[in-house]
Amino acid sequence: MKKIKIKENPKTSSCIGYIYYLVLRLWAARFLDDMVDQWTPLQKEIISGLTAGSITTLVVHPLDLLKVRLQLSATNAQKVHYGPSTVIQEIVRSSVSNRHRTLNVVNELYRGLTINLCGNAIAWGVYFGLYGVTKELIYKLVAGPEQSQLKGASNDHKMNSLIYLSAGAASGSMTAILTNPIWVIKTRIMSTSKGAEGSYTSIYNGVQRLLRTEGIRGLWKGLVPALFGVSQGALYFTVYDTLKQKRLRRKDENGQNSHLTTLETIEITSLGKMISVTMVYPFQLLKSNLQSFKANEQNFRLLPLIRLIVANDGFVGLYKGLSANLVRAIPSTCITFCVYENLKHRL
């Protein structure tokens, strides 16, 4: 019996494929809508924070690497005039000189991306989640249960700057303690090129070597300045939420949509970040230096470290890399909060 071969029409095939695509998309949209309806305000805060932190890290990671290496140069008297261009020249020189040189430079600029991505995603998710819960708890303690409403986010418009400051400090401290081991490994990976002698070859290799040579306490190096540095987040959220609520009240009085536009979010974020980063930047610099390879080799302690930096470059040395940090911090925070605000609004 002759086998009949059915010739498939490409147009018919593509049409059927498109129909399947539409059905799948509608099913997925309905499934996600059902899930979104069941999400609590806390879950929305965490999901928005995780997404925002991940996207931001992917975009600004090379700037973060420049910032870390500039901060670590503060303890080296021979690197007083060490700047971003010098760091880039070192990265280019450390890359193998062959036909893949450009790719190697890119790889070096994104060295430590995995742990930075995980760390920032976890840190932002934890921070936003804790911040949302903490400010509600503080508000209920201050105002009393009769003044508060059932849903977490609904009390924001009644809060003041002191509540935002307290919630930011509390949630920041808890986040710093929980995520400090990630930042120790991240700092050490990003402080050296991949081919440098003694550098960590992977996250697992870094954790293994650190525990073997420094013990479990090594994972919490730099925690003291990190906790002081929490004031940066607390100050930022105080400025951000205070200006945000003022802007929303003004829009509500004028009968406008009670949601920040992307431009308004960028304006408020930039101002808040510039103020908060500049005020507490020395704590970031001290934390990075206490978490470095050199800290273990020379047994750095907080007060002797401050004296060493001041002796090398004066009090200005405590602000080494500030300009690079602002260039990194302001756009990264704008991206984070634009994604966060828009995603939370849509969820």
XYZ file of C-alpha atoms in Angstrom, residues 48 52 240 259-263 265-266 334-347:
24
model
C 9.540 43.809 43.809
C 14.735 45.505 41.273
C 12.733 59.163 49.971
C 1.195 57.075 41.820
C 4.688 58.447 41.227
C 5.756 58.797 37.624
C 9.152 57.421 36.600
C 10.582 60.967 36.405
C 10.838 58.589 41.271
C 14.196 59.464 39.667
C 17.116 55.058 40.321
C 16.853 51.781 38.380
C 16.070 49.845 41.575
C 13.296 52.150 42.721
C 11.786 52.711 39.281
C 11.498 48.921 38.863
C 10.340 48.515 42.483
C 7.668 51.241 42.413
C 6.296 50.267 38.988
C 6.302 46.536 39.685
C 4.694 46.945 43.123
C 2.047 49.228 41.569
C 1.273 46.665 38.839
C 1.201 43.715 41.245
